[in-house]
Amino acid sequence: MYYPKSPFVKCRAVESQLFRRNLPHFEDFLQWLCETPKITTYRVNHLETTTENFANKVRSSSQSFQCTVTTDPNLPEVVFLSKGKKLAKHDPTLKEVIVDKSCGAALLRGAHLYAPGVLAMQSGTKQDEVVNVFADLEGKCKKGTTTEYLSDQKTFIGIGQVKQQRYQIYGDGLDPKGVAVEMVSTVSGVPSIGDLSSTEALLQNLPSIVCVHVLDPKPKEIILDMCSAPGNKTTHIAELMGNQGTIIALDKTESKIQLIKNKVQNYGFDSIKPFAFDSTKSFDETLIRKSALEGPPFGRNTFDRILLDAPCSALGNRPVLADSLTPKMLSSYPVVQKKLFCNAVELLKVGGVLVFSTCTIVEDENEGMVKWALDKFPNLKLVDATPFYGGEGVEGCDLSDEERKKVQRFGIKNRVEDVDSVGFFISKFIKVE
């Protein structure tokens, strides 16, 4: 199904009564969900370079895209890249390249098209040829298709220039890598400068950066990142600590933990200790005086601060081009989040800080979780999730007005007007006696 205001979105979960109940102003939200955020942010590693130096590097890369590069003294490690004015228009005389919905969303955020993301490219497409790029919303385009893909559920993403031909992408035994199509412009207007990430700075959504500032890590503390992959917030914690202290980074699978190990090696953050472990089992009440460095599980009152950036429905990662979530799937996330939360409360020291966050806008996974936690754990105190860049908690939820003002929800209405980011939620607790 397609929506009149949102021709890109196909999302069963959005149609559910559960979702409609949790989000007032449904049609406005739907429009917002399918739009590309107006700002792109890089987080500068001050252990490697200065914000001004990296900002100048971005300016030199984005001059032809008519966009603005700015900084914010309240977030001194962030470089903001505004939406440009160069909008793509479909050209029916050009050949086409097809990508999946996830890749299409990345292109609308300013990425170039890498070879593994190319679903189809028409025969005879030459090196440096200019092409139309479409996203296949229904997922029925066969890999390697040679002809025009006929479907009323494909959407135009933008214009690009071919850098790899078919034989380089689809040849037998090949492991295609690198940029296959360099995007020239997109319908979102976000400048297609690719990813300038390096050890100097990392492409990262603004709410994720704010989230670690809310945690407010200090040098020499012992900190737990319960769901740490791919490690962007983990490395940010290390940077704010000056790489002094201990950060235990957990995630369930070895493949995800390997991503963090790679970052540790690239950045040289020896304060980060990654472990492949299920955080729903990270607390063991029989353990006494076990060092965090020995690895999971851990005993009671082990950590000064805990970041629980929980698994969630991810219905905040704009733009959403299509989605196959069902109401049943949506209802499963709070179950896992509660298990993780119970472990976190036991592992946190008295006086310690727990930050709970998600990259979704679903009330049951956000304000609903905060209400549940306050009712279940009388030794938790909800405090202001500062610095505030997002908006208040959703009106009509189970939290009081005072509690709604303490949490931070990035959505349609934010406290800072110019902040148009992905959807996100942050709450902060202190463990008391």
Coordinates of C-alpha atoms in Angstrom, one line a residue:
M1 CA 0.0 0.0 0.0
Y2 CA 1.2 3.6 -0.7
Y3 CA 0.2 6.7 1.2
P4 CA -1.0 9.9 -0.6
K5 CA 1.5 12.1 1.3
S6 CA 4.3 9.5 1.4
P7 CA 4.8 7.7 -1.9
F8 CA 8.0 6.1 -0.7
V9 CA 6.7 4.3 2.4
K10 CA 5.3 0.8 2.5
C11 CA 5.1 -0.2 6.2
R12 CA 2.7 -2.8 7.6
A13 CA 3.6 -1.9 11.2
V14 CA 2.7 1.7 10.6
E15 CA -0.8 0.5 9.6
S16 CA -1.4 -1.4 12.8
Q17 CA -3.8 0.0 15.5
L18 CA -1.0 -0.5 18.0
F19 CA 1.1 2.0 16.1
R20 CA -1.7 4.5 15.5
R21 CA -2.5 4.4 19.3
N22 CA 1.1 5.2 20.1
L23 CA 1.6 8.1 17.7
P24 CA -0.9 10.9 17.5
H25 CA -1.0 13.0 14.3
F26 CA -0.5 9.8 12.3
E27 CA -0.5 11.3 8.9
D28 CA 2.0 14.0 9.9
F29 CA 4.3 11.4 11.4
L30 CA 4.0 9.2 8.2
Q31 CA 5.1 12.1 6.1
W32 CA 8.0 12.9 8.4
L33 CA 9.1 9.2 8.5
C34 CA 9.6 9.0 4.8
E35 CA 11.5 12.2 4.5
T36 CA 15.3 12.5 4.7
P37 CA 16.7 14.3 7.7
K38 CA 17.9 17.8 6.8
I39 CA 21.2 17.6 8.6
T40 CA 24.1 15.2 8.4
T41 CA 26.6 15.1 11.3
Y42 CA 30.2 14.0 11.8
R43 CA 31.7 13.4 15.2
V44 CA 35.3 14.6 15.4
N45 CA 37.9 12.6 17.3
H46 CA 39.6 15.3 19.4
L47 CA 42.4 12.8 20.2
E48 CA 43.3 13.0 16.5
T49 CA 42.4 16.5 15.1
T50 CA 40.4 19.6 15.8
T51 CA 36.8 20.3 14.8
E52 CA 37.8 23.3 12.7
N53 CA 40.4 21.3 10.7
F54 CA 37.8 18.6 9.9
A55 CA 35.1 21.2 9.1
N56 CA 37.4 22.8 6.6
K57 CA 38.0 19.3 5.1
V58 CA 34.2 18.8 4.7
R59 CA 33.8 22.3 3.2
S60 CA 36.4 21.5 0.5
S61 CA 34.5 18.3 -0.3
S62 CA 31.1 19.8 -0.4
Q63 CA 31.6 23.1 -2.3
S64 CA 29.9 22.0 -5.5
F65 CA 26.7 20.9 -3.6
Q66 CA 25.7 24.3 -2.3
C67 CA 25.4 23.2 1.3
T68 CA 26.5 24.8 4.6
V69 CA 29.0 23.4 7.1
T70 CA 28.7 24.6 10.7
T71 CA 29.7 23.8 14.2
D72 CA 28.0 24.1 17.7
P73 CA 29.9 25.3 20.8
N74 CA 27.6 23.1 22.9
L75 CA 28.7 20.0 21.0
P76 CA 32.3 20.9 20.3
E77 CA 33.1 17.7 18.5
V78 CA 30.3 17.8 16.0
V79 CA 30.3 19.2 12.4
F80 CA 26.9 19.8 10.9
L81 CA 26.3 19.5 7.1
S82 CA 23.0 21.1 6.0
K83 CA 20.7 20.0 3.1
G84 CA 21.8 21.4 -0.3
K85 CA 19.7 22.8 -3.1
K86 CA 20.7 20.4 -5.8
L87 CA 17.7 18.1 -6.4
A88 CA 17.7 15.2 -8.9
K89 CA 15.1 15.0 -11.7
H90 CA 14.3 11.7 -13.5
D91 CA 15.6 11.6 -17.0
P92 CA 13.7 9.0 -19.2
T93 CA 16.6 8.9 -21.7
L94 CA 19.0 7.4 -19.3
K95 CA 19.6 3.7 -18.4
E96 CA 18.7 2.6 -14.9
V97 CA 20.4 1.0 -11.9
I98 CA 18.3 -0.7 -9.2
V99 CA 19.1 -0.9 -5.5
D100 CA 17.2 -2.4 -2.5
K101 CA 15.3 -0.2 0.0
S102 CA 18.1 -0.1 2.6
C103 CA 20.7 1.0 0.0
G104 CA 18.2 3.6 -1.4
A105 CA 17.8 5.1 2.1
A106 CA 21.6 5.4 2.4
L107 CA 21.8 7.1 -0.9
L108 CA 19.2 9.6 0.1
R109 CA 21.4 10.4 3.2
G110 CA 24.3 11.3 1.0
A111 CA 26.1 7.9 0.4
H112 CA 27.5 6.7 -2.9
L113 CA 26.4 3.4 -4.3
Y114 CA 28.9 0.6 -3.5
A115 CA 29.1 -2.5 -5.7
P116 CA 27.4 -5.0 -3.3
G117 CA 24.3 -2.8 -3.3
V118 CA 23.7 -2.9 -7.0
L119 CA 20.7 -5.2 -7.7
A120 CA 20.5 -4.6 -11.4
M121 CA 22.2 -2.7 -14.2
Q122 CA 21.0 -2.6 -17.8
S123 CA 23.2 -4.3 -20.4
G124 CA 25.5 -2.0 -22.3
T125 CA 25.9 0.5 -19.5
K126 CA 29.4 2.0 -20.0
Q127 CA 32.0 3.4 -17.7
D128 CA 31.3 7.0 -16.6
E129 CA 27.8 6.8 -18.2
V130 CA 25.1 8.9 -16.3
V131 CA 22.2 6.7 -15.1
N132 CA 18.9 6.9 -13.1
V133 CA 19.0 5.1 -9.8
F134 CA 15.8 3.5 -8.5
A135 CA 15.0 1.6 -5.2
D136 CA 13.0 -1.6 -5.4
L137 CA 10.5 -1.3 -2.6
E138 CA 8.9 -4.7 -2.9
G139 CA 12.2 -6.7 -3.0
K140 CA 11.3 -8.6 -6.2
C141 CA 14.1 -7.4 -8.5
K142 CA 16.5 -10.3 -9.3
K143 CA 20.2 -9.8 -8.7
G144 CA 21.9 -9.1 -12.0
T145 CA 18.8 -8.2 -14.1
T146 CA 20.0 -6.9 -17.5
T147 CA 16.8 -5.2 -18.7
E148 CA 14.7 -2.3 -17.4
Y149 CA 12.9 -3.4 -14.2
L150 CA 9.2 -2.9 -14.7
S151 CA 7.4 -2.3 -11.4
D152 CA 5.0 0.3 -10.0
Q153 CA 6.8 -0.2 -6.7
K154 CA 10.1 1.2 -7.6
T155 CA 11.0 4.8 -6.7
F156 CA 13.4 7.2 -8.2
I157 CA 16.3 8.0 -5.9
G158 CA 18.7 10.1 -8.0
I159 CA 21.2 10.5 -10.8
G160 CA 24.7 8.9 -10.7
Q161 CA 27.8 8.2 -12.8
V162 CA 28.9 4.6 -13.3
K163 CA 32.3 3.7 -12.0
Q164 CA 32.1 -0.1 -12.3
Q165 CA 30.5 -1.9 -15.2
R166 CA 28.4 -5.1 -15.1
Y167 CA 31.3 -7.5 -15.6
Q168 CA 33.1 -6.0 -12.6
I169 CA 30.1 -6.5 -10.4
Y170 CA 28.5 -9.7 -11.5
G171 CA 31.5 -11.8 -12.9
D172 CA 31.8 -15.4 -11.7
G173 CA 33.8 -15.7 -8.5
L174 CA 34.0 -11.9 -7.9
D175 CA 33.7 -10.2 -4.6
P176 CA 32.7 -6.8 -5.7
K177 CA 34.0 -3.8 -3.7
G178 CA 34.3 -0.1 -4.0
V179 CA 32.0 2.6 -5.4
A180 CA 30.0 1.3 -8.4
V181 CA 28.0 4.4 -9.0
E182 CA 29.0 7.8 -7.8
M183 CA 25.9 9.8 -7.0
V184 CA 25.6 13.2 -8.5
S185 CA 22.3 14.3 -7.0
T186 CA 19.3 12.8 -5.2
V187 CA 15.6 13.8 -4.7
S188 CA 16.4 14.4 -1.0
G189 CA 18.8 17.3 -1.7
V190 CA 21.3 15.9 0.8
P191 CA 24.8 16.4 -0.8
S192 CA 26.3 13.2 -2.1
I193 CA 29.8 13.5 -0.7
G194 CA 30.0 9.9 0.3
D195 CA 31.4 9.0 3.7
L196 CA 34.4 11.0 4.9
S197 CA 34.8 8.8 8.0
S198 CA 38.3 8.1 9.2
T199 CA 40.2 8.0 12.5
E200 CA 39.8 11.8 12.6
A201 CA 35.9 11.8 12.4
L202 CA 33.0 9.5 12.1
L203 CA 29.7 9.9 10.2
Q204 CA 27.1 9.5 13.0
N205 CA 23.6 10.6 13.7
L206 CA 23.2 13.6 16.0
P207 CA 21.0 11.8 18.6
S208 CA 23.6 9.0 19.0
I209 CA 26.2 11.7 19.7
V210 CA 23.9 13.5 22.2
C211 CA 23.1 10.1 23.9
V212 CA 26.8 9.7 25.0
H213 CA 26.8 13.3 26.3
V214 CA 23.8 12.4 28.4
L215 CA 25.7 9.4 29.8
D216 CA 28.5 12.0 30.6
P217 CA 31.4 9.5 31.1
K218 CA 34.4 10.5 33.3
P219 CA 38.0 9.5 33.2
K220 CA 39.0 6.4 35.2
E221 CA 35.4 5.1 35.5
I222 CA 34.2 1.6 34.8
I223 CA 31.5 1.7 32.2
L224 CA 29.3 -0.9 30.5
D225 CA 28.0 -0.6 26.9
M226 CA 25.5 -3.5 26.9
C227 CA 24.6 -3.5 23.2
S228 CA 27.7 -2.0 21.7
A229 CA 28.0 -3.0 18.0
P230 CA 29.0 -1.4 15.7
G231 CA 30.9 0.6 18.4
N232 CA 30.2 4.2 17.4
K233 CA 28.9 5.1 20.8
T234 CA 31.6 3.0 22.5
T235 CA 34.4 4.9 20.8
H236 CA 32.7 8.2 21.7
I237 CA 32.7 7.2 25.3
A238 CA 36.4 6.4 25.1
E239 CA 37.1 9.8 23.5
L240 CA 35.2 11.7 26.2
M241 CA 37.1 9.8 28.9
G242 CA 40.4 10.6 27.2
N243 CA 40.9 6.9 26.8
Q244 CA 41.4 6.7 30.6
G245 CA 39.3 4.1 32.3
T246 CA 37.6 0.8 31.4
I247 CA 34.7 0.4 28.9
I248 CA 33.3 -3.1 28.7
A249 CA 31.6 -3.5 25.3
L250 CA 29.2 -6.4 25.0
D251 CA 27.2 -7.8 22.0
K252 CA 25.6 -11.1 21.4
T253 CA 27.6 -12.4 18.4
E254 CA 31.3 -12.7 17.6
S255 CA 30.8 -11.1 14.2
K256 CA 29.4 -7.9 15.8
I257 CA 32.1 -7.8 18.4
Q258 CA 34.7 -8.1 15.6
L259 CA 33.4 -4.7 14.3
I260 CA 34.3 -3.2 17.7
K261 CA 37.6 -4.9 17.8
N262 CA 38.5 -3.5 14.4
K263 CA 37.6 0.0 15.7
V264 CA 39.7 -0.5 18.8
Q265 CA 42.6 -1.4 16.7
N266 CA 42.1 1.5 14.2
Y267 CA 41.6 4.1 16.9
G268 CA 44.1 2.7 19.5
F269 CA 41.5 2.8 22.3
D270 CA 43.0 0.3 24.8
S271 CA 40.3 1.4 27.4
I272 CA 37.7 -0.6 25.4
K273 CA 37.4 -4.3 26.2
P274 CA 35.0 -6.1 23.8
F275 CA 33.3 -9.4 24.7
A276 CA 30.9 -11.5 22.7
F277 CA 28.2 -12.2 25.3
D278 CA 24.4 -12.1 25.7
S279 CA 23.7 -9.0 27.9
T280 CA 20.4 -10.5 29.1
K281 CA 22.6 -12.9 31.1
S282 CA 25.3 -10.4 32.1
F283 CA 24.4 -10.3 35.8
D284 CA 25.3 -13.2 38.1
E285 CA 24.2 -12.8 41.7
T286 CA 26.6 -15.4 43.0
L287 CA 29.7 -13.4 41.9
I288 CA 31.4 -11.2 44.6
R289 CA 34.2 -8.8 44.0
K290 CA 34.9 -10.0 40.4
S291 CA 36.9 -7.5 38.3
A292 CA 35.1 -6.2 35.2
L293 CA 38.3 -6.9 33.3
E294 CA 37.7 -10.6 33.7
G295 CA 34.7 -10.3 31.5
P296 CA 31.1 -11.3 31.7
P297 CA 29.0 -12.2 33.6
F298 CA 29.4 -9.7 36.4
G299 CA 28.4 -9.3 40.0
R300 CA 26.1 -6.7 41.6
N301 CA 27.2 -3.0 41.7
T302 CA 30.1 -3.4 39.2
F303 CA 29.7 -0.3 37.0
D304 CA 29.8 3.5 37.5
R305 CA 27.7 4.1 34.3
I306 CA 25.8 1.9 31.9
L307 CA 24.6 2.6 28.4
L308 CA 21.7 0.5 27.3
D309 CA 21.1 1.4 23.7
A310 CA 18.6 -1.4 23.3
P311 CA 17.5 -3.5 20.4
C312 CA 14.4 -2.0 19.0
S313 CA 12.0 -1.7 16.0
A314 CA 14.3 0.9 14.5
L315 CA 11.3 2.9 13.3
G316 CA 13.2 6.1 13.6
N317 CA 15.9 5.5 10.9
R318 CA 14.7 7.9 8.3
P319 CA 14.0 7.8 5.5
V320 CA 11.9 4.6 5.7
L321 CA 11.3 3.5 2.1
A322 CA 9.5 0.3 3.0
D323 CA 9.2 -2.0 6.0
S324 CA 7.9 -5.5 6.8
L325 CA 7.5 -5.1 10.5
T326 CA 4.2 -6.6 11.9
P327 CA 2.4 -5.7 15.1
K328 CA 3.6 -9.1 16.6
M329 CA 7.2 -8.2 15.9
L330 CA 6.7 -4.7 17.4
S331 CA 5.4 -6.2 20.6
S332 CA 8.4 -8.5 21.0
Y333 CA 11.0 -5.7 21.5
P334 CA 9.8 -4.5 25.0
V335 CA 10.2 -8.1 26.2
V336 CA 13.9 -8.1 25.4
Q337 CA 14.4 -4.5 26.6
K338 CA 13.0 -5.4 30.0
K339 CA 15.4 -8.4 30.4
L340 CA 18.3 -6.1 29.6
F341 CA 17.1 -3.4 31.9
C342 CA 16.8 -5.8 34.8
N343 CA 20.4 -6.9 34.4
A344 CA 21.5 -3.2 34.1
V345 CA 19.9 -2.2 37.4
E346 CA 21.7 -5.0 39.3
L347 CA 25.1 -4.2 37.7
L348 CA 25.0 -0.5 38.4
K349 CA 26.6 0.9 41.5
V350 CA 24.5 3.0 43.9
G351 CA 24.9 6.6 42.7
G352 CA 25.7 5.3 39.2
V353 CA 24.1 6.5 35.9
L354 CA 22.0 4.4 33.6
V355 CA 21.1 5.7 30.1
F356 CA 18.4 3.9 28.2
S357 CA 18.0 4.7 24.5
T358 CA 16.4 3.4 21.3
C359 CA 16.4 4.4 17.6
T360 CA 12.6 4.1 17.4
I361 CA 9.7 6.4 18.0
V362 CA 7.2 3.7 19.3
E363 CA 5.8 4.7 22.6
D364 CA 5.8 1.2 24.1
E365 CA 9.6 0.9 23.6
N366 CA 10.3 4.4 24.9
E367 CA 8.0 6.2 27.4
G368 CA 6.3 2.9 28.2
M369 CA 9.7 1.4 29.2
V370 CA 10.5 4.4 31.4
K371 CA 7.1 4.1 33.2
W372 CA 7.7 0.3 33.6
A373 CA 11.2 0.9 35.1
L374 CA 10.0 3.5 37.5
D375 CA 7.3 1.3 38.8
K376 CA 9.5 -1.8 39.0
F377 CA 12.6 -0.3 40.5
P378 CA 12.0 2.2 43.4
N379 CA 15.8 2.6 43.6
L380 CA 15.8 4.3 40.2
K381 CA 15.4 8.1 39.9
L382 CA 14.6 9.7 36.5
V383 CA 16.7 12.8 35.9
D384 CA 17.1 15.3 33.0
A385 CA 18.5 13.8 29.8
T386 CA 20.7 16.8 29.1
P387 CA 21.9 18.3 26.9
F388 CA 18.5 18.7 25.3
Y389 CA 18.3 18.8 21.5
G390 CA 15.2 16.6 21.0
G391 CA 11.7 17.2 22.2
E392 CA 9.7 16.1 25.2
G393 CA 8.1 12.7 25.7
V394 CA 4.9 12.2 23.7
E395 CA 1.7 13.7 25.0
G396 CA -0.8 11.3 26.4
C397 CA 1.7 8.7 27.5
D398 CA 1.7 7.2 31.0
L399 CA 4.4 9.5 32.3
S400 CA 3.6 12.7 34.2
D401 CA 4.2 16.0 32.6
E402 CA 7.3 16.5 34.8
E403 CA 8.6 13.1 33.7
R404 CA 7.9 13.8 30.0
K405 CA 10.1 16.9 30.2
K406 CA 13.0 14.9 31.6
V407 CA 13.2 12.4 28.7
Q408 CA 14.4 13.3 25.2
R409 CA 12.6 12.3 22.1
F410 CA 13.9 13.2 18.6
G411 CA 10.9 13.5 16.3
I412 CA 8.8 16.0 14.5
K413 CA 9.1 18.6 17.2
N414 CA 12.5 19.2 18.8
R415 CA 13.6 21.8 21.4
V416 CA 16.2 23.0 18.9
E417 CA 14.4 24.2 15.8
D418 CA 17.1 23.5 13.2
V419 CA 17.5 19.8 14.4
D420 CA 15.9 17.6 11.9
S421 CA 17.4 14.1 12.5
V422 CA 16.5 10.5 12.7
G423 CA 13.9 9.4 15.3
F424 CA 15.5 8.6 18.7
F425 CA 14.7 8.4 22.4
I426 CA 16.9 9.0 25.4
S427 CA 16.2 8.6 29.2
K428 CA 18.6 8.9 32.1
F429 CA 18.4 7.3 35.6
I430 CA 20.4 7.4 38.8
K431 CA 20.5 4.5 41.2
V432 CA 19.7 5.6 44.7
E433 CA 19.8 3.7 48.1

